Coordinates of C-alpha atoms in Angstrom, one line a residue:
Chain A
M1 CA -9.0 -24.3 8.2
S2 CA -9.7 -20.7 7.2
K3 CA -9.8 -18.1 9.9
P4 CA -13.1 -16.3 10.4
F5 CA -13.1 -12.9 8.6
S6 CA -14.9 -10.8 11.1
T7 CA -15.4 -7.1 11.4
V8 CA -15.6 -7.3 15.2
P9 CA -12.4 -7.9 17.1
P10 CA -12.8 -11.3 18.7
A11 CA -12.0 -12.1 22.3
R12 CA -8.3 -12.1 23.1
I13 CA -6.6 -15.2 22.1
S14 CA -3.8 -16.8 24.1
R15 CA -0.6 -14.8 23.8
R16 CA 2.0 -16.6 21.9
A17 CA 5.6 -16.6 23.0
L18 CA 7.6 -13.9 21.4
L19 CA 10.7 -16.1 21.2
A20 CA 12.0 -15.7 17.8
G21 CA 10.7 -18.3 15.4
A22 CA 8.3 -19.8 17.8
G23 CA 5.6 -20.0 15.2
L24 CA 7.9 -21.6 12.7
V25 CA 9.0 -24.2 15.3
A26 CA 5.5 -25.0 16.1
A27 CA 4.6 -25.4 12.5
G28 CA 7.5 -27.7 11.9
F29 CA 9.1 -25.5 9.2
V30 CA 12.6 -25.6 10.8
G31 CA 14.9 -28.3 11.8
T32 CA 16.0 -29.3 15.3
R33 CA 19.4 -27.6 14.9
T34 CA 17.6 -24.3 14.4
V35 CA 15.4 -24.9 17.3
R36 CA 18.4 -25.3 19.6
Q37 CA 19.8 -22.1 18.2
W38 CA 16.6 -20.2 18.9
M39 CA 16.5 -21.5 22.4
K40 CA 19.7 -19.7 22.9
Q41 CA 18.4 -16.6 21.1
R42 CA 20.6 -17.3 18.2
A43 CA 19.9 -17.2 14.5
S44 CA 21.5 -18.1 11.3
V45 CA 21.9 -15.6 8.4
F46 CA 23.1 -16.6 5.0
V47 CA 24.9 -14.1 2.7
A48 CA 25.6 -14.8 -0.9
K49 CA 27.9 -12.5 -3.0
H50 CA 28.4 -11.9 -6.7
Q51 CA 24.7 -12.3 -7.4
T52 CA 23.0 -10.9 -10.5
Y53 CA 19.4 -10.9 -11.6
G54 CA 20.3 -13.1 -14.5
G55 CA 22.3 -15.6 -12.3
P56 CA 21.4 -18.8 -10.6
L57 CA 19.1 -17.2 -8.0
V58 CA 17.1 -20.4 -7.5
Q59 CA 20.1 -22.3 -6.3
T60 CA 21.2 -19.4 -4.1
I61 CA 17.9 -19.0 -2.4
R62 CA 17.4 -22.8 -2.0
D63 CA 20.9 -23.1 -0.5
G64 CA 20.4 -20.1 1.7
L65 CA 17.1 -21.3 3.1
I66 CA 18.5 -24.7 3.9
A67 CA 21.6 -23.2 5.5
S68 CA 19.3 -21.0 7.6
G69 CA 17.5 -24.0 8.9
I70 CA 14.3 -24.4 6.8
D71 CA 13.0 -27.9 6.8
A72 CA 11.7 -28.2 3.2
A73 CA 9.8 -31.4 3.7
N74 CA 7.4 -29.6 6.1
L75 CA 6.5 -27.1 3.5
K76 CA 4.6 -29.6 1.3
G77 CA 1.0 -28.4 0.9
K78 CA 1.6 -25.3 2.9
K79 CA 0.4 -21.8 1.9
V80 CA 3.4 -19.5 1.4
L81 CA 2.9 -15.8 0.8
L82 CA 5.8 -14.0 -0.9
K83 CA 5.8 -10.3 0.0
P84 CA 8.0 -8.2 -2.2
N85 CA 8.5 -4.4 -1.8
M86 CA 6.5 -2.3 -4.2
V87 CA 5.9 0.8 -2.1
E88 CA 5.7 3.4 -4.9
P89 CA 7.2 1.8 -8.1
S90 CA 8.5 3.8 -11.0
R91 CA 10.2 2.6 -14.1
E92 CA 12.6 5.5 -13.5
A93 CA 13.8 3.8 -10.3
P94 CA 13.9 0.0 -10.5
H95 CA 16.3 -0.1 -7.6
M96 CA 13.4 1.0 -5.4
T97 CA 11.5 -2.3 -5.6
T98 CA 12.2 -6.0 -5.3
H99 CA 13.4 -7.3 -8.6
P100 CA 11.0 -9.7 -10.4
A101 CA 13.8 -12.2 -10.7
I102 CA 14.0 -12.6 -6.9
I103 CA 10.3 -13.2 -6.8
L104 CA 10.4 -15.8 -9.5
A105 CA 13.4 -17.6 -8.0
A106 CA 11.8 -17.7 -4.6
S107 CA 8.6 -19.0 -6.0
E108 CA 10.4 -21.7 -7.9
V109 CA 12.1 -22.8 -4.7
F110 CA 8.9 -23.0 -2.7
R111 CA 7.0 -24.6 -5.5
G112 CA 9.8 -27.1 -5.8
W113 CA 9.1 -28.0 -2.2
R114 CA 5.4 -28.5 -3.1
A115 CA 4.2 -25.4 -1.3
S116 CA 1.3 -23.4 -2.6
V117 CA 2.8 -20.0 -3.5
T118 CA 1.0 -16.6 -3.7
V119 CA 2.6 -13.2 -4.2
G120 CA 0.9 -10.4 -2.2
E121 CA 1.5 -6.8 -1.6
A122 CA -0.4 -3.7 -0.3
P123 CA 1.5 -0.9 -2.0
G124 CA 1.9 1.8 0.6
H125 CA 1.6 4.9 -1.5
V126 CA -0.4 4.1 -4.6
R127 CA -4.1 3.0 -4.7
D128 CA -3.8 1.7 -8.3
T129 CA -2.1 -1.6 -7.6
D130 CA -2.0 -2.5 -11.3
M131 CA 0.2 0.6 -11.7
A132 CA 2.5 -0.7 -9.0
L133 CA 2.7 -4.2 -10.6
E134 CA 3.4 -2.8 -14.0
E135 CA 5.9 -0.1 -13.1
S136 CA 7.8 -2.6 -11.0
G137 CA 7.9 -5.2 -13.8
V138 CA 6.3 -7.7 -11.4
R139 CA 3.1 -8.2 -13.5
E140 CA 5.0 -9.7 -16.3
A141 CA 6.9 -12.0 -14.0
L142 CA 3.7 -13.2 -12.3
D143 CA 2.1 -13.9 -15.7
S144 CA 5.1 -15.7 -17.0
A145 CA 5.1 -18.1 -14.0
K146 CA 1.3 -18.2 -13.6
L147 CA 1.7 -17.0 -10.0
P148 CA -1.4 -15.8 -8.3
F149 CA -1.4 -12.2 -6.9
A150 CA -3.2 -11.1 -3.8
D151 CA -4.0 -7.4 -3.6
L152 CA -3.5 -6.9 0.1
N153 CA -4.9 -3.4 0.0
Y154 CA -8.4 -4.5 -0.8
Q155 CA -8.8 -8.0 0.4
E156 CA -11.2 -9.0 3.2
V157 CA -9.6 -8.7 6.6
A158 CA -9.3 -10.7 9.8
W159 CA -8.5 -9.2 13.2
V160 CA -5.3 -10.3 14.9
E161 CA -4.2 -9.3 18.4
N162 CA -1.1 -7.1 18.6
R163 CA 1.4 -9.4 20.2
G164 CA 4.1 -6.8 20.4
H165 CA 2.4 -4.2 22.5
A166 CA 5.1 -1.5 21.7
S167 CA 2.4 0.7 20.2
K168 CA -1.1 1.5 21.5
L169 CA -2.8 -0.5 18.8
A170 CA -4.8 -3.4 20.2
G171 CA -4.4 -5.4 17.0
F172 CA -4.2 -5.4 13.3
W173 CA -6.4 -6.1 10.4
F174 CA -4.6 -8.6 8.3
P175 CA -5.8 -9.4 4.7
R176 CA -7.1 -12.9 4.0
A177 CA -3.9 -14.0 2.2
V178 CA -1.8 -13.0 5.2
A179 CA -4.1 -14.4 7.8
E180 CA -4.4 -17.7 6.0
A181 CA -0.7 -18.1 5.1
D182 CA 1.3 -20.8 6.8
M183 CA 4.4 -18.7 6.1
V184 CA 5.0 -15.1 5.0
V185 CA 8.3 -14.6 3.2
S186 CA 9.5 -11.0 3.3
L187 CA 11.2 -10.2 0.0
P188 CA 12.5 -6.7 0.7
K189 CA 14.9 -4.5 -1.2
M190 CA 18.0 -3.4 0.8
K191 CA 17.5 0.3 1.2
T192 CA 18.1 3.3 3.4
H193 CA 15.0 4.9 4.9
H194 CA 14.8 8.6 5.5
W195 CA 12.8 8.3 8.7
V196 CA 14.1 5.1 10.4
G197 CA 17.5 4.7 8.7
V198 CA 17.1 1.3 7.1
T199 CA 14.4 -0.7 5.5
A200 CA 14.7 -4.4 4.9
A201 CA 12.8 -7.5 6.1
M202 CA 11.0 -6.1 9.0
K203 CA 9.9 -2.8 7.6
N204 CA 8.8 -4.4 4.4
L205 CA 6.1 -6.1 6.3
Y206 CA 4.3 -2.8 6.7
G207 CA 3.2 -3.9 3.2
V208 CA 0.9 -6.6 4.6
I209 CA -1.3 -4.0 6.2
P210 CA -4.3 -3.1 4.0
G211 CA -4.7 0.5 2.8
I212 CA -8.5 0.2 2.8
K213 CA -8.3 0.2 6.6
Y214 CA -5.1 2.1 7.3
G215 CA -4.9 4.5 4.3
W216 CA -2.4 5.5 1.6
P217 CA 0.1 6.1 3.2
K218 CA -0.6 3.8 6.1
N219 CA -0.9 6.8 8.3
V220 CA -2.6 4.9 11.2
L221 CA 0.7 3.1 11.7
H222 CA 2.8 6.3 11.4
H223 CA 0.7 8.1 14.0
N224 CA 1.3 5.2 16.3
G225 CA 5.0 5.3 15.8
I226 CA 6.9 3.7 12.9
P227 CA 9.4 1.7 15.0
E228 CA 6.7 0.6 17.4
T229 CA 4.4 -0.6 14.7
V230 CA 7.1 -2.2 12.7
F231 CA 7.9 -4.2 15.8
D232 CA 4.3 -5.0 16.5
I233 CA 3.4 -6.1 13.0
N234 CA 6.4 -8.5 13.1
A235 CA 5.5 -9.7 16.5
S236 CA 2.0 -10.5 15.3
L237 CA 3.2 -12.4 12.3
P238 CA 5.2 -15.2 13.8
R239 CA 5.6 -17.3 10.7
T240 CA 7.9 -15.0 8.8
I241 CA 11.2 -15.5 7.1
A242 CA 13.3 -13.2 4.8
I243 CA 15.0 -13.2 1.5
V244 CA 16.6 -9.8 0.8
D245 CA 17.2 -8.4 -2.6
G246 CA 20.6 -6.8 -2.0
I247 CA 21.8 -6.9 -5.6
D248 CA 20.9 -3.4 -6.8
C249 CA 20.2 -1.5 -3.6
M250 CA 19.2 2.1 -2.7
E251 CA 21.2 4.6 -0.7
G252 CA 20.7 8.2 0.2
D253 CA 17.0 9.4 0.2
G254 CA 15.4 6.0 0.4
P255 CA 13.0 4.3 0.4
I256 CA 11.6 6.1 -2.7
M257 CA 13.9 8.8 -4.0
G258 CA 17.4 7.4 -3.3
T259 CA 20.1 6.4 -5.7
K260 CA 21.2 3.0 -6.9
K261 CA 24.1 1.2 -5.2
T262 CA 25.1 -2.2 -6.5
M263 CA 26.1 -4.7 -3.9
G264 CA 25.4 -8.0 -5.6
L265 CA 24.1 -9.7 -2.5
V266 CA 21.3 -11.9 -1.4
V267 CA 20.7 -12.2 2.3
I268 CA 18.5 -15.0 3.7
G269 CA 17.3 -16.0 7.1
T270 CA 14.5 -17.5 9.2
N271 CA 14.7 -14.6 11.6
P272 CA 14.0 -11.2 10.1
A273 CA 15.5 -9.2 13.0
A274 CA 18.8 -11.1 12.6
V275 CA 18.6 -10.6 8.9
D276 CA 18.1 -6.9 9.2
A277 CA 20.9 -6.6 11.7
T278 CA 23.2 -8.2 9.2
V279 CA 21.9 -6.0 6.4
C280 CA 22.7 -2.9 8.5
R281 CA 26.2 -4.2 9.0
L282 CA 26.6 -4.7 5.2
M283 CA 25.5 -1.1 4.8
D284 CA 28.0 0.0 7.4
L285 CA 25.3 1.2 9.7
D286 CA 24.8 0.4 13.3
P287 CA 21.8 -1.9 13.8
A288 CA 21.6 -1.0 17.5
Q289 CA 20.7 2.5 16.4
V290 CA 17.8 1.5 14.2
P291 CA 14.8 2.1 16.4
Y292 CA 12.7 -0.9 15.4
L293 CA 15.8 -3.2 15.7
Q294 CA 16.4 -1.7 19.2
L295 CA 12.9 -3.0 20.1
A296 CA 13.3 -6.3 18.3
G297 CA 16.7 -7.2 19.7
G298 CA 16.4 -10.0 22.2
R299 CA 12.7 -10.2 21.8
L300 CA 12.0 -11.0 18.2
G301 CA 15.5 -12.2 17.5
P302 CA 19.2 -11.4 18.0
I303 CA 20.8 -8.3 16.5
D304 CA 24.1 -8.8 18.4
D305 CA 26.6 -10.1 15.9
R306 CA 27.9 -12.6 18.4
L307 CA 24.5 -14.2 18.4
I308 CA 24.1 -14.5 14.7
S309 CA 25.7 -17.5 13.0
Q310 CA 26.9 -16.3 9.6
Q311 CA 26.3 -18.8 6.8
G312 CA 27.7 -18.5 3.3
E313 CA 29.9 -15.4 3.1
K314 CA 31.1 -13.4 6.1
W315 CA 29.6 -9.9 6.1
Q316 CA 32.8 -8.1 7.2
P317 CA 34.6 -8.0 3.8
L318 CA 31.4 -7.3 2.0
A319 CA 30.3 -4.2 4.0
S320 CA 30.2 -1.0 2.0
P321 CA 29.1 2.3 3.4
F322 CA 25.6 3.4 2.3
Q323 CA 25.0 7.1 2.1
I324 CA 22.4 8.4 4.4
L325 CA 20.7 11.8 4.5
D326 CA 22.5 14.4 6.6
K327 CA 19.7 14.8 9.0
P328 CA 19.9 14.9 12.8
H329 CA 17.6 11.9 13.4
L330 CA 19.9 9.7 11.2
Q331 CA 23.3 10.8 12.7
R332 CA 23.4 8.1 15.3
L333 CA 23.3 5.4 12.6
R334 CA 26.9 6.3 11.6
K335 CA 28.7 4.3 14.3
N336 CA 31.5 3.6 12.0
K337 CA 32.1 5.6 8.8
G338 CA 28.7 5.8 7.1
V339 CA 28.6 8.5 4.6
L340 CA 26.3 11.5 4.8
V341 CA 24.7 13.0 1.7
T342 CA 22.6 16.2 1.4
Chain B
M1 CA -19.6 -3.1 -27.4
W2 CA -17.4 -3.4 -24.3
L3 CA -19.4 -0.8 -22.6
D4 CA -22.7 -2.5 -23.2
Q5 CA -21.2 -5.7 -21.9
V6 CA -19.8 -4.1 -18.7
I7 CA -23.0 -2.2 -18.0
G8 CA -25.0 -5.4 -18.6
T9 CA -22.9 -7.2 -16.1
I10 CA -23.1 -4.5 -13.5
E11 CA -26.8 -4.2 -14.1
K12 CA -27.3 -7.8 -13.1
N13 CA -25.2 -7.4 -10.0
P14 CA -24.8 -3.8 -9.0
V15 CA -23.4 -4.6 -5.5
I16 CA -19.8 -5.3 -6.2
G17 CA -16.4 -5.7 -4.6
Y18 CA -12.9 -4.7 -5.6
A19 CA -12.1 -8.1 -7.0
S20 CA -14.2 -10.7 -8.7
H21 CA -15.7 -13.0 -6.1
S22 CA -14.7 -10.7 -3.2
A23 CA -17.1 -9.3 -0.6
P24 CA -19.1 -6.3 -1.7
A25 CA -17.5 -3.0 -0.8
T26 CA -18.8 0.6 -0.6
E27 CA -16.4 2.3 -3.0
P28 CA -17.0 0.0 -5.9
T29 CA -20.7 -0.1 -5.3
A30 CA -20.9 3.7 -5.2
I31 CA -19.1 3.8 -8.5
A32 CA -21.4 1.1 -9.9
A33 CA -24.4 3.2 -8.9
L34 CA -23.1 6.2 -10.7
V35 CA -22.3 4.2 -13.8
L36 CA -25.8 2.7 -13.9
L37 CA -27.4 6.1 -13.4
A38 CA -25.2 7.6 -16.2
H39 CA -26.5 4.9 -18.5
G40 CA -30.1 5.1 -17.4
K41 CA -30.3 1.9 -15.4
Q42 CA -32.4 3.2 -12.6
E43 CA -33.6 -0.1 -11.1
S44 CA -30.2 -1.5 -10.6
A45 CA -28.8 1.8 -9.5
K46 CA -31.4 1.7 -6.7
R47 CA -30.1 -1.7 -5.5
A48 CA -26.6 -0.2 -5.3
S49 CA -27.9 2.9 -3.5
D50 CA -29.8 0.8 -1.0
F51 CA -26.8 -1.3 -0.3
L52 CA -25.0 1.9 0.6
I53 CA -27.8 2.8 3.0
N54 CA -27.5 -0.6 4.7
T55 CA -23.8 0.3 5.2
Q56 CA -24.5 3.7 6.8
S57 CA -23.9 3.9 10.5
S58 CA -26.1 5.8 12.9
D59 CA -23.7 8.7 12.9
G60 CA -24.2 9.1 9.2
S61 CA -20.8 7.7 8.1
V62 CA -20.4 4.9 5.6
G63 CA -17.7 2.3 6.2
V64 CA -15.6 0.5 3.7
R65 CA -17.7 -2.6 3.6
Q66 CA -21.0 -3.8 5.1
N67 CA -20.4 -4.5 8.8
E68 CA -17.0 -2.7 8.6
P69 CA -17.9 0.8 9.9
D70 CA -14.3 1.9 10.0
P71 CA -12.7 3.7 8.4
Q72 CA -15.4 6.0 7.0
W73 CA -13.7 7.6 4.0
P74 CA -16.3 6.2 1.5
T75 CA -19.0 8.3 3.1
S76 CA -18.4 11.0 0.4
L77 CA -18.8 8.4 -2.4
A78 CA -22.1 7.2 -0.9
V79 CA -23.4 10.7 -0.7
L80 CA -22.5 11.3 -4.4
A81 CA -24.3 8.2 -5.4
W82 CA -27.5 9.0 -3.4
H83 CA -27.6 12.5 -4.6
A84 CA -27.2 11.4 -8.2
F85 CA -29.9 8.8 -7.8
D86 CA -32.7 10.7 -6.0
K87 CA -31.7 13.5 -3.7
L88 CA -35.2 13.7 -2.3
A89 CA -35.8 10.0 -1.6
Y90 CA -32.4 9.8 0.1
A91 CA -32.5 13.3 1.7
T92 CA -32.2 12.0 5.2
N93 CA -29.2 9.7 4.4
I94 CA -27.5 12.5 2.5
E95 CA -28.0 15.0 5.3
Q96 CA -26.7 12.5 7.9
G97 CA -23.7 11.8 5.6
V98 CA -23.0 15.5 5.1
N99 CA -23.2 16.2 8.8
W100 CA -20.7 13.4 9.5
M101 CA -18.4 14.8 6.7
L102 CA -18.5 18.3 8.1
Q103 CA -17.4 17.2 11.6
A104 CA -14.7 14.7 10.4
K105 CA -11.3 16.3 10.1
G106 CA -7.9 15.3 9.0
K107 CA -5.3 15.9 11.6
A108 CA -3.2 19.0 11.2
M109 CA 0.5 18.5 12.0
E110 CA 3.2 20.9 13.3
Q111 CA 4.7 22.7 10.3
T112 CA 8.4 21.8 9.9
D113 CA 10.9 22.2 7.2
D114 CA 10.7 18.4 6.6
M115 CA 7.4 18.6 4.8
G116 CA 6.9 20.7 1.7
H117 CA 3.2 21.1 2.0
N118 CA 1.1 23.2 4.5
T119 CA 0.5 20.7 7.2
Q120 CA -1.9 23.0 9.0
L121 CA -4.5 22.9 6.4
V122 CA -7.4 20.5 7.2
G123 CA -9.1 18.3 4.7
W124 CA -10.1 14.7 5.1
S125 CA -8.1 11.6 6.0
W126 CA -8.3 8.0 5.1
A127 CA -8.8 7.0 8.8
E128 CA -9.8 8.8 11.9
G129 CA -7.0 10.7 13.7
T130 CA -4.6 10.8 10.8
H131 CA -3.4 13.5 8.4
S132 CA -5.4 14.8 5.4
W133 CA -4.5 13.3 2.0
I134 CA -5.4 14.1 -1.6
E135 CA -7.9 11.4 -2.5
P136 CA -10.2 11.5 0.5
T137 CA -10.1 15.2 0.6
A138 CA -11.0 15.4 -3.1
F139 CA -13.9 12.9 -2.7
H140 CA -15.3 14.9 0.1
V141 CA -15.0 18.2 -1.9
L142 CA -16.9 16.6 -4.8
A143 CA -19.7 15.4 -2.5
L144 CA -20.0 18.7 -0.7
K145 CA -20.1 20.7 -4.0
T146 CA -22.7 18.3 -5.4
V147 CA -25.0 18.8 -2.4
G148 CA -24.6 22.6 -2.7
R149 CA -22.1 23.1 0.1
G150 CA -19.3 24.2 -2.2
D151 CA -19.0 27.5 -0.3
H152 CA -18.8 25.9 3.1
P153 CA -15.6 26.9 4.9
R154 CA -14.5 23.3 5.1
T155 CA -14.9 22.9 1.4
R156 CA -12.9 26.1 0.7
E157 CA -10.1 25.1 3.1
A158 CA -10.0 21.7 1.4
I159 CA -9.7 23.4 -2.0
T160 CA -6.8 25.4 -0.7
L161 CA -5.3 22.2 0.6
L162 CA -5.6 20.5 -2.8
L163 CA -4.0 23.5 -4.5
D164 CA -1.2 23.4 -2.0
R165 CA -0.5 19.7 -2.7
Q166 CA 0.0 20.2 -6.4
L167 CA 3.6 19.6 -7.4
P168 CA 5.4 22.7 -8.8
T169 CA 5.8 21.0 -12.1
G170 CA 2.3 19.7 -12.2
G171 CA 0.5 16.6 -11.0
C172 CA 0.1 15.2 -7.5
N173 CA 1.8 12.6 -5.5
Y174 CA -0.5 10.7 -3.0
G175 CA -0.4 13.8 -0.9
N176 CA 3.1 15.0 -0.1
T177 CA 4.9 17.5 -2.4
S178 CA 8.4 17.3 -0.9
V179 CA 9.8 15.4 2.0
L180 CA 13.1 16.3 3.6
G181 CA 13.8 18.6 0.7
Q182 CA 13.2 16.1 -2.0
M183 CA 10.4 16.6 -4.5
L184 CA 8.3 13.5 -5.0
R185 CA 6.9 12.0 -8.3
P186 CA 3.5 12.7 -9.6
H187 CA 0.9 9.9 -10.2
I188 CA -2.0 9.8 -12.5
Q189 CA -4.8 8.6 -10.2
P190 CA -4.5 11.2 -7.4
T191 CA -4.0 13.9 -10.0
G192 CA -7.1 13.0 -11.9
I193 CA -9.2 12.8 -8.7
A194 CA -7.8 16.1 -7.4
L195 CA -8.5 17.8 -10.8
L196 CA -12.1 16.6 -10.6
A197 CA -12.5 18.4 -7.2
L198 CA -10.7 21.5 -8.5
A199 CA -13.0 21.9 -11.6
G200 CA -14.3 25.4 -11.7
E201 CA -11.9 26.7 -9.2
Q202 CA -9.8 29.8 -9.6
D203 CA -6.1 29.4 -9.2
Q204 CA -3.8 32.4 -9.2
G205 CA -0.7 30.2 -9.1
N206 CA -1.5 28.5 -12.3
R207 CA -1.2 25.1 -10.5
I208 CA -4.3 23.6 -12.0
A209 CA -3.2 24.4 -15.5
K210 CA 0.2 22.8 -14.8
S211 CA -1.5 19.6 -13.4
V212 CA -3.9 19.5 -16.4
A213 CA -0.9 19.8 -18.7
W214 CA 1.1 17.1 -16.8
L215 CA -1.9 14.7 -16.8
R216 CA -2.6 15.2 -20.4
K217 CA 1.0 14.2 -21.2
A218 CA 1.1 11.4 -18.7
L219 CA -1.9 9.5 -20.0
S220 CA -1.2 6.9 -22.7
K221 CA -2.4 3.5 -23.9
E222 CA -0.1 2.0 -21.3
T223 CA -1.8 3.7 -18.4
T224 CA -3.2 1.1 -16.0
R225 CA -7.0 0.8 -15.6
A226 CA -7.9 2.7 -12.5
S227 CA -5.4 5.5 -13.2
L228 CA -6.7 5.7 -16.8
A229 CA -10.3 6.1 -15.6
W230 CA -9.6 8.8 -13.0
G231 CA -7.1 10.5 -15.3
L232 CA -9.7 10.8 -18.1
L233 CA -12.4 12.0 -15.7
G234 CA -10.0 14.6 -14.3
L235 CA -9.3 16.0 -17.7
A236 CA -12.9 15.8 -18.8
A237 CA -13.8 17.9 -15.8
H238 CA -11.6 20.6 -17.3
R239 CA -13.2 20.1 -20.7
I240 CA -10.4 18.1 -22.3
T241 CA -11.1 15.0 -24.2
L242 CA -8.2 13.0 -25.6
P243 CA -8.8 11.7 -29.1
S244 CA -7.7 8.2 -28.2
A245 CA -9.7 8.0 -25.0
T246 CA -12.4 5.6 -26.3
Q247 CA -9.8 3.3 -27.8
W248 CA -7.8 3.2 -24.5
L249 CA -10.9 2.5 -22.4
E250 CA -11.9 -0.4 -24.6
S251 CA -8.4 -1.8 -24.5
A252 CA -8.2 -1.3 -20.7
A253 CA -11.6 -3.1 -20.3
Q254 CA -10.3 -6.0 -22.4
Q255 CA -7.2 -6.2 -20.2
V256 CA -9.3 -6.3 -17.0
Q257 CA -11.5 -9.0 -18.5
S258 CA -8.5 -11.1 -19.5
H259 CA -6.7 -10.6 -16.2
D260 CA -8.6 -10.3 -12.9
N261 CA -12.0 -9.3 -14.1
S262 CA -12.3 -6.8 -11.3
P263 CA -15.8 -5.4 -11.2
H264 CA -14.5 -2.2 -9.6
K265 CA -12.0 -1.5 -12.4
L266 CA -14.7 -2.2 -15.0
A267 CA -17.1 0.1 -13.3
L268 CA -14.4 2.8 -13.2
L269 CA -13.8 2.5 -16.9
A270 CA -17.5 2.6 -17.6
L271 CA -17.8 5.8 -15.5
A272 CA -14.9 7.3 -17.4
A273 CA -16.7 6.6 -20.6
A274 CA -19.8 8.3 -19.2
G275 CA -17.9 11.4 -18.2
P276 CA -17.8 13.4 -15.0
R277 CA -21.2 15.0 -15.0
L278 CA -22.5 13.0 -12.0
L279 CA -19.3 13.8 -10.0
T280 CA -19.0 17.4 -11.0
P281 CA -22.5 18.8 -11.9
D282 CA -21.1 22.2 -12.6
S283 CA -18.3 21.3 -14.9

């Protein structure tokens, strides 16, 4: 049943448990093995190496999701929203945005499981969403696969209570495609971020927030604290999993102006916090020093490596230092040997 | 041909949303009102203007959709539409809207080396309590100039802000120039909208000329629909018409019709075809 699309915040609804994946468990999207893991505050993260955009990404993503605990049978007939990263696309910097091949492969997997797939994004910096779609190459991919696209910047909105309470915001306006989705799949690019260090699955979900209500950039969120609102949005979107485009990545002055770094990885998991912690380790950055992961750790999911069950490849031999800006607020990320760049 | 078709469609239903079959919204309906007026369709333009009145709050602001009073950035567009339609009949609504605009302020921020622009200048924001950005500031400047408040100190400060946000090599990003020492990329839509607001302004730093030059070079048949419309309007406000503009607009309209059939994008293209006179009366 559709949620009411009201302009008036409704009465507070019952607060859901913040236990990682509670929404997924309730919805029956994950198997019992994963349930047991979550009960112990554990999560599985799948890492695939030697990946290319022309390679067998469908198989990689399908294998990764199953290894992460997805119960494919329960996705039949469900609405799945794929959320790539198209913050400020430019043909000059394809390593800034989620590659269309990842979107197509993920859609094929979910369609194969008989889910109803929509791609949605609210580009954070550009009001002309067509421009974002075409500069990123995503438009062509959507057309080729006859995938519907939801422009999350301008859709009608529904009010959802802020279940994180890290920021002062009482709730969020979620676009229709987000509010009605049974599952939101974060499809981020693996990138450094010049304010919060790293952007991957959790930060990418800033892009479900509609510009028509929050602005371009989504300044309402910034003024309420980037880490706090990243945490809050994720806490308020319980049905969320992640497939990270870690093939051609961005280092240095990410998330827009950084340089390309090829890793050849795809990282998958049903717990975005655990996925992001693993992404940090692959970038040779300390997840415990990323402010929104500090908030998420133990509440939205595990970020401690001992609590993350590694599927596929081990991250340790794949880790490669990402350059980060030589700025005081980013220094603490370099727990090990992360490289600074000016 | 395409233009007649688009105007005919908007004439039948002048209260439009961003997407086909989506809820009516203020910005697209204000654009529709301007298009209809530009093409002499007074009766339908009145329906659009009246919708905007029904969206106006008691404090004079106009929200993004009916029954969505926040945020209020489309107030400027509603004022533009009312003024263009009948400034006497809508005098009260215009006055209330202008009063709201003059008290609404983007949030100044502490000036640091991190940001390349002057963060102390005040224009208008997308949402209450946040920083001033290019497009809402430009829309408010256009509205205030149109109602004869171009000399108001808020308008003048906003002009200074818009000039300050031009990139050194021309064009505008959504609002930053450089962040943490890195210059950002220009985009067509905010550049076009900023240039509309900067029409007729003096600029000792030659920034307007650089942005006009950048925009002229950036526009092409590949430019996406909304950017194309605002880009052409921005150039036209500086008395520049590109020889292929008509062809590009027709092609863009056909693309919209074959893709998402967005009434907002079609209205923007029709407005670009009509030129900027209802947005910048003095240009």
